[in-house]
Amino acid sequence: MKFFIDTANLNDIAEAESLGILDGVTTNPSLMAKEKISGDKAVMAHYKKICDITSGDVSAEVISTDFEGMKKEASELIKIADNIVIKIPMIREGVKALAWCTSQGIRTNCTLVFSPGQAILAAKAGATYVSPFVGRIDDIGWDGMQLIEEIAEIYEVQGYETEILAASIRNGKHIIEAARAGADIVTCGLSAFESLLKHPLTDIGLEKFLADHAKAAGK
Ligand code: E4P
């Protein structure tokens, strides 16, 4: 399973990259706004900075909600770097834009997916990635991970090549469950990845190893 970081924060991206396990980056307009990046030029420049940090795929989301607008944005965004992937919402015009991008050889990430039917449409349109939002489904009292399982089963049965990018992943437990459910990728904030690192027995064990080593060396 691949790890993408879900942020527009350059320090967090650089930190994740330095761990040596980063496979890509996802952003969205809310994450850009959180970093106070606004205006077409600034947004494009920020994507360029992200692409300079990582060679993994970087999802850049369109703002337009009409086919022509999405096509125009996709055509501009892909000029930024070879690792840009166009993030397109699962709406009627978005499906058209996904299919158009596929026909042009432009890689895509279909976002805001909340049902198996939407995931089938994304795969039919040739999306490179499909992003089911696990945490937001949990937020309304449903089971986000069940959606990952259902999509994984359908894609396996149908032989779809679209990769399942489990999104809206909020913690380490989500990451582990997504891996078990058949996600190809998870995307989440740096703290969720870091939470996988921690175990009290690791700290206690290391302390003991180092103490024994020091004792044996007569320190
Ligand atoms: C996915 O690409 C989205 O950017 C993201 O995972 C949404 O997560 P949230 O529900 O925590 O905002």
PDB file of C-alpha atoms in Angstrom, residues 3-10 12-27 46-59 80-85 107:
ATOM      1  CA  PHE A   3       1.369   6.461   1.395  1.00  0.00           C
ATOM      2  CA  PHE A   4       0.249   9.888   0.192  1.00  0.00           C
ATOM      3  CA  ILE A   5       0.253  12.906   2.480  1.00  0.00           C
ATOM      4  CA  ASP A   6      -2.936  14.979   2.495  1.00  0.00           C
ATOM      5  CA  THR A   7      -1.748  18.548   2.947  1.00  0.00           C
ATOM      6  CA  ALA A   8      -0.536  21.683   1.221  1.00  0.00           C
ATOM      7  CA  ASN A   9       1.915  22.405   4.039  1.00  0.00           C
ATOM      8  CA  LEU A  10       5.427  22.373   2.583  1.00  0.00           C
ATOM      9  CA  ASP A  12       4.941  18.527   6.483  1.00  0.00           C
ATOM     10  CA  ILE A  13       5.523  17.324   2.922  1.00  0.00           C
ATOM     11  CA  ALA A  14       9.299  17.744   3.318  1.00  0.00           C
ATOM     12  CA  GLU A  15       9.177  15.932   6.676  1.00  0.00           C
ATOM     13  CA  ALA A  16       7.221  13.003   5.203  1.00  0.00           C
ATOM     14  CA  GLU A  17       9.591  12.908   2.217  1.00  0.00           C
ATOM     15  CA  SER A  18      12.571  12.755   4.579  1.00  0.00           C
ATOM     16  CA  LEU A  19      11.137   9.578   6.156  1.00  0.00           C
ATOM     17  CA  GLY A  20      11.710   7.899   2.798  1.00  0.00           C
ATOM     18  CA  ILE A  21       8.225   6.390   2.628  1.00  0.00           C
ATOM     19  CA  LEU A  22       6.274   9.087   0.802  1.00  0.00           C
ATOM     20  CA  ASP A  23       4.642   8.060  -2.483  1.00  0.00           C
ATOM     21  CA  GLY A  24       2.679  11.207  -3.253  1.00  0.00           C
ATOM     22  CA  VAL A  25       0.657  14.209  -2.126  1.00  0.00           C
ATOM     23  CA  THR A  26      -3.028  15.068  -2.235  1.00  0.00           C
ATOM     24  CA  THR A  27      -4.325  18.594  -1.801  1.00  0.00           C
ATOM     25  CA  HIS A  46       2.561  26.382  -4.693  1.00  0.00           C
ATOM     26  CA  TYR A  47       1.967  23.196  -6.689  1.00  0.00           C
ATOM     27  CA  LYS A  48       5.358  23.733  -8.302  1.00  0.00           C
ATOM     28  CA  LYS A  49       6.978  23.980  -4.856  1.00  0.00           C
ATOM     29  CA  ILE A  50       5.287  20.717  -3.817  1.00  0.00           C
ATOM     30  CA  CYS A  51       6.481  19.000  -7.006  1.00  0.00           C
ATOM     31  CA  ASP A  52      10.013  20.220  -6.286  1.00  0.00           C
ATOM     32  CA  ILE A  53       9.927  18.413  -2.915  1.00  0.00           C
ATOM     33  CA  THR A  54       8.596  15.067  -4.116  1.00  0.00           C
ATOM     34  CA  SER A  55       8.724  13.039  -7.310  1.00  0.00           C
ATOM     35  CA  GLY A  56       5.570  11.168  -6.223  1.00  0.00           C
ATOM     36  CA  ASP A  57       2.184  11.970  -7.735  1.00  0.00           C
ATOM     37  CA  VAL A  58       0.734  15.327  -6.656  1.00  0.00           C
ATOM     38  CA  SER A  59      -3.039  15.743  -6.937  1.00  0.00           C
ATOM     39  CA  ILE A  80       3.474  22.434 -13.892  1.00  0.00           C
ATOM     40  CA  ALA A  81       5.305  19.093 -13.646  1.00  0.00           C
ATOM     41  CA  ASP A  82       5.206  15.507 -14.893  1.00  0.00           C
ATOM     42  CA  ASN A  83       3.964  14.220 -11.532  1.00  0.00           C
ATOM     43  CA  ILE A  84       0.797  16.366 -11.461  1.00  0.00           C
ATOM     44  CA  VAL A  85      -2.454  14.367 -11.342  1.00  0.00           C
ATOM     45  CA  ARG A 107      -3.780  11.101 -15.140  1.00  0.00           C
TER      46      ARG A 107
END
